[in-house]
PDB file of C-alpha atoms in Angstrom:
ATOM      1  CA  UNK A   1       3.930  13.831 -13.874  1.00 95.00           C
ATOM      2  CA  UNK A   2       7.040  15.397 -15.333  1.00 97.00           C
ATOM      3  CA  UNK A   3       6.912  19.093 -16.187  1.00 98.00           C
ATOM      4  CA  UNK A   4       8.817  20.756 -19.056  1.00 98.00           C
ATOM      5  CA  UNK A   5      12.623  20.970 -19.073  1.00 98.00           C
ATOM      6  CA  UNK A   6      13.213  18.340 -16.369  1.00 98.00           C
ATOM      7  CA  UNK A   7      16.643  16.656 -16.528  1.00 98.00           C
ATOM      8  CA  UNK A   8      17.049  13.047 -15.400  1.00 98.00           C
ATOM      9  CA  UNK A   9      20.777  12.405 -15.529  1.00 97.00           C
ATOM     10  CA  UNK A  10      22.072   8.922 -14.774  1.00 96.00           C
ATOM     11  CA  UNK A  11      25.729   9.538 -15.612  1.00 93.00           C
ATOM     12  CA  UNK A  12      28.267  11.455 -13.555  1.00 89.00           C
ATOM     13  CA  UNK A  13      32.011  11.811 -13.174  1.00 86.00           C
ATOM     14  CA  UNK A  14      34.479  11.298 -10.316  1.00 87.00           C
ATOM     15  CA  UNK A  15      35.185  14.326  -8.155  1.00 87.00           C
ATOM     16  CA  UNK A  16      38.952  13.882  -8.006  1.00 89.00           C
ATOM     17  CA  UNK A  17      40.637  15.270 -11.176  1.00 87.00           C
ATOM     18  CA  UNK A  18      43.146  12.411 -11.458  1.00 87.00           C
ATOM     19  CA  UNK A  19      40.221  10.013 -11.906  1.00 84.00           C
ATOM     20  CA  UNK A  20      38.852  12.123 -14.790  1.00 80.00           C
ATOM     21  CA  UNK A  21      42.050  12.030 -16.884  1.00 81.00           C
ATOM     22  CA  UNK A  22      40.748   9.188 -19.056  1.00 82.00           C
ATOM     23  CA  UNK A  23      37.191  10.564 -19.073  1.00 80.00           C
ATOM     24  CA  UNK A  24      36.139   8.194 -16.284  1.00 82.00           C
ATOM     25  CA  UNK A  25      32.444   8.252 -15.506  1.00 86.00           C
ATOM     26  CA  UNK A  26      29.807   6.244 -13.726  1.00 88.00           C
ATOM     27  CA  UNK A  27      26.142   5.515 -14.246  1.00 93.00           C
ATOM     28  CA  UNK A  28      23.524   4.853 -11.580  1.00 96.00           C
ATOM     29  CA  UNK A  29      19.792   4.360 -12.157  1.00 97.00           C
ATOM     30  CA  UNK A  30      17.153   6.852 -11.084  1.00 98.00           C
ATOM     31  CA  UNK A  31      13.998   5.333  -9.588  1.00 98.00           C
ATOM     32  CA  UNK A  32      10.753   7.286  -9.861  1.00 98.00           C
ATOM     33  CA  UNK A  33       7.999   5.572  -7.905  1.00 98.00           C
ATOM     34  CA  UNK A  34       4.287   5.905  -8.714  1.00 98.00           C
ATOM     35  CA  UNK A  35       2.413   9.224  -8.534  1.00 98.00           C
ATOM     36  CA  UNK A  36       5.514  11.429  -8.315  1.00 98.00           C
ATOM     37  CA  UNK A  37       5.295  15.011  -9.567  1.00 98.00           C
ATOM     38  CA  UNK A  38       8.510  16.658 -10.796  1.00 98.00           C
ATOM     39  CA  UNK A  39       8.283  20.431 -11.321  1.00 98.00           C
ATOM     40  CA  UNK A  40       9.650  22.359 -14.315  1.00 98.00           C
ATOM     41  CA  UNK A  41      13.430  22.681 -14.702  1.00 98.00           C
ATOM     42  CA  UNK A  42      14.186  20.238 -11.880  1.00 98.00           C
ATOM     43  CA  UNK A  43      17.374  18.179 -12.156  1.00 98.00           C
ATOM     44  CA  UNK A  44      17.480  14.634 -10.780  1.00 98.00           C
ATOM     45  CA  UNK A  45      21.010  13.301 -10.254  1.00 97.00           C
ATOM     46  CA  UNK A  46      22.314   9.712 -10.628  1.00 96.00           C
ATOM     47  CA  UNK A  47      21.278   7.112  -8.056  1.00 97.00           C
ATOM     48  CA  UNK A  48      18.313   9.040  -6.633  1.00 98.00           C
ATOM     49  CA  UNK A  49      15.012   7.410  -5.642  1.00 98.00           C
ATOM     50  CA  UNK A  50      11.887   9.570  -5.624  1.00 98.00           C
ATOM     51  CA  UNK A  51       9.422   7.943  -3.219  1.00 98.00           C
ATOM     52  CA  UNK A  52       5.741   7.280  -3.893  1.00 98.00           C
ATOM     53  CA  UNK A  53       3.652  10.429  -4.194  1.00 98.00           C
ATOM     54  CA  UNK A  54       6.534  12.834  -3.611  1.00 98.00           C
ATOM     55  CA  UNK A  55       6.607  16.310  -5.143  1.00 98.00           C
ATOM     56  CA  UNK A  56       9.789  17.936  -6.419  1.00 98.00           C
ATOM     57  CA  UNK A  57       9.601  21.732  -6.628  1.00 98.00           C
ATOM     58  CA  UNK A  58      10.362  23.574  -9.850  1.00 98.00           C
ATOM     59  CA  UNK A  59      14.052  24.344 -10.295  1.00 98.00           C
ATOM     60  CA  UNK A  60      15.197  21.920  -7.597  1.00 98.00           C
ATOM     61  CA  UNK A  61      18.387  19.870  -7.878  1.00 98.00           C
ATOM     62  CA  UNK A  62      17.824  16.468  -6.269  1.00 98.00           C
ATOM     63  CA  UNK A  63      21.052  14.840  -5.076  1.00 98.00           C
ATOM     64  CA  UNK A  64      19.652  12.422  -2.454  1.00 98.00           C
ATOM     65  CA  UNK A  65      16.637  10.129  -2.095  1.00 98.00           C
ATOM     66  CA  UNK A  66      13.287  11.778  -1.397  1.00 98.00           C
ATOM     67  CA  UNK A  67      10.959   9.866   0.959  1.00 98.00           C
ATOM     68  CA  UNK A  68       7.421   8.927  -0.039  1.00 98.00           C
ATOM     69  CA  UNK A  69       4.667  11.500   0.442  1.00 98.00           C
ATOM     70  CA  UNK A  70       6.954  14.508   0.975  1.00 98.00           C
ATOM     71  CA  UNK A  71       7.639  17.813  -0.767  1.00 98.00           C
ATOM     72  CA  UNK A  72      11.293  18.564  -1.593  1.00 98.00           C
ATOM     73  CA  UNK A  73      12.527  21.909  -2.939  1.00 98.00           C
ATOM     74  CA  UNK A  74      15.713  23.896  -3.422  1.00 98.00           C
ATOM     75  CA  UNK A  75      19.318  23.602  -4.521  1.00 98.00           C
ATOM     76  CA  UNK A  76      20.188  21.106  -3.261  1.00 98.00           C
ATOM     77  CA  UNK A  77      16.660  19.817  -2.700  1.00 98.00           C
ATOM     78  CA  UNK A  78      15.595  19.361   0.909  1.00 98.00           C
ATOM     79  CA  UNK A  79      12.368  17.874   2.265  1.00 98.00           C
ATOM     80  CA  UNK A  80      10.271  20.766   3.571  1.00 98.00           C
ATOM     81  CA  UNK A  81       7.152  18.929   4.668  1.00 98.00           C
ATOM     82  CA  UNK A  82       5.026  15.823   4.540  1.00 98.00           C
ATOM     83  CA  UNK A  83       2.036  15.493   2.246  1.00 97.00           C
ATOM     84  CA  UNK A  84      -1.053  14.897   4.386  1.00 95.00           C
ATOM     85  CA  UNK A  85      -4.824  14.638   4.042  1.00 94.00           C
ATOM     86  CA  UNK A  86      -4.988  18.412   4.612  1.00 92.00           C
ATOM     87  CA  UNK A  87      -3.619  18.722   1.056  1.00 92.00           C
ATOM     88  CA  UNK A  88      -6.854  17.219  -0.277  1.00 90.00           C
ATOM     89  CA  UNK A  89      -8.618  20.540   0.448  1.00 88.00           C
ATOM     90  CA  UNK A  90      -6.157  22.979  -1.134  1.00 77.00           C
ATOM     91  CA  UNK A  91      -4.441  23.669  -4.460  1.00 72.00           C
ATOM     92  CA  UNK A  92      -1.231  24.977  -2.941  1.00 67.00           C
ATOM     93  CA  UNK A  93       1.752  23.135  -1.553  1.00 56.00           C
TER      94      UNK A  93
END
Protein backbone atom coordinates (compact mmCIF):
# COMPACT_ATOMS: atom_id res chain seq x y z
CA UNK A 1 0.00 0.00 0.00
CA UNK A 2 1.25 3.46 -0.85
CA UNK A 3 -0.43 6.40 0.86
CA UNK A 4 -0.90 9.87 -0.68
CA UNK A 5 2.07 12.13 -1.47
CA UNK A 6 4.74 9.42 -1.25
CA UNK A 7 7.92 10.17 -3.25
CA UNK A 8 9.93 7.32 -4.77
CA UNK A 9 13.04 8.97 -6.16
CA UNK A 10 15.53 6.87 -8.10
CA UNK A 11 17.83 9.68 -9.21
CA UNK A 12 20.34 11.58 -7.09
CA UNK A 13 23.42 13.74 -7.49
CA UNK A 14 27.03 13.51 -6.28
CA UNK A 15 27.78 15.15 -2.95
CA UNK A 16 31.00 16.84 -4.02
CA UNK A 17 30.28 20.12 -5.91
CA UNK A 18 33.02 19.57 -8.51
CA UNK A 19 31.18 16.43 -9.64
CA UNK A 20 27.95 18.42 -10.13
CA UNK A 21 29.45 21.01 -12.51
CA UNK A 22 28.16 19.18 -15.59
CA UNK A 23 24.89 18.22 -13.89
CA UNK A 24 26.22 14.75 -13.05
CA UNK A 25 23.65 12.42 -11.55
CA UNK A 26 23.08 8.77 -10.85
CA UNK A 27 20.10 6.44 -10.82
CA UNK A 28 19.59 3.39 -8.63
CA UNK A 29 16.47 1.22 -8.47
CA UNK A 30 14.15 1.10 -5.48
CA UNK A 31 12.87 -2.37 -4.56
CA UNK A 32 9.53 -2.64 -2.76
CA UNK A 33 8.87 -6.22 -1.72
CA UNK A 34 5.38 -7.69 -1.22
CA UNK A 35 2.96 -6.42 1.44
CA UNK A 36 4.88 -3.22 2.24
CA UNK A 37 2.96 -0.24 3.61
CA UNK A 38 4.39 3.24 2.95
CA UNK A 39 2.78 6.04 4.98
CA UNK A 40 1.73 9.46 3.64
CA UNK A 41 4.45 11.93 2.65
CA UNK A 42 7.26 9.40 3.03
CA UNK A 43 10.30 9.80 0.77
CA UNK A 44 12.18 6.73 -0.45
CA UNK A 45 15.68 7.49 -1.75
CA UNK A 46 17.63 5.80 -4.58
CA UNK A 47 18.93 2.26 -4.06
CA UNK A 48 16.71 1.41 -1.08
CA UNK A 49 15.08 -2.01 -0.58
CA UNK A 50 11.93 -2.19 1.54
CA UNK A 51 11.71 -5.74 2.90
CA UNK A 52 8.62 -7.96 2.87
CA UNK A 53 5.83 -6.72 5.12
CA UNK A 54 7.70 -3.66 6.36
CA UNK A 55 5.90 -0.47 7.39
CA UNK A 56 7.28 2.99 6.69
CA UNK A 57 5.86 5.70 8.96
CA UNK A 58 4.24 8.81 7.54
CA UNK A 59 6.72 11.59 6.81
CA UNK A 60 9.77 9.33 7.02
CA UNK A 61 12.80 9.74 4.76
CA UNK A 62 14.23 6.30 3.96
CA UNK A 63 17.92 6.41 3.05
CA UNK A 64 18.90 2.78 3.81
CA UNK A 65 17.38 -0.68 3.37
CA UNK A 66 14.56 -1.64 5.72
CA UNK A 67 14.51 -5.30 6.83
CA UNK A 68 11.45 -7.50 6.35
CA UNK A 69 8.71 -7.37 8.98
CA UNK A 70 9.89 -4.19 10.71
CA UNK A 71 8.52 -0.70 11.33
CA UNK A 72 10.79 2.21 10.31
CA UNK A 73 10.05 5.86 11.11
CA UNK A 74 11.74 9.25 11.23
CA UNK A 75 14.14 11.50 9.36
CA UNK A 76 16.25 9.65 8.53
CA UNK A 77 14.12 6.54 8.98
CA UNK A 78 15.27 4.09 11.63
CA UNK A 79 13.85 0.66 12.48
CA UNK A 80 11.97 1.02 15.76
CA UNK A 81 10.60 -2.48 16.17
CA UNK A 82 9.79 -5.83 14.64
CA UNK A 83 6.32 -6.73 13.45
CA UNK A 84 5.14 -9.78 15.41
CA UNK A 85 2.03 -11.90 15.90
CA UNK A 86 1.03 -9.52 18.72
CA UNK A 87 0.19 -7.03 15.95
CA UNK A 88 -2.62 -9.32 14.80
CA UNK A 89 -4.67 -8.22 17.84
CA UNK A 90 -4.27 -4.44 17.60
CA UNK A 91 -4.83 -1.58 15.15
CA UNK A 92 -1.88 0.48 16.33
CA UNK A 93 1.78 0.21 15.49
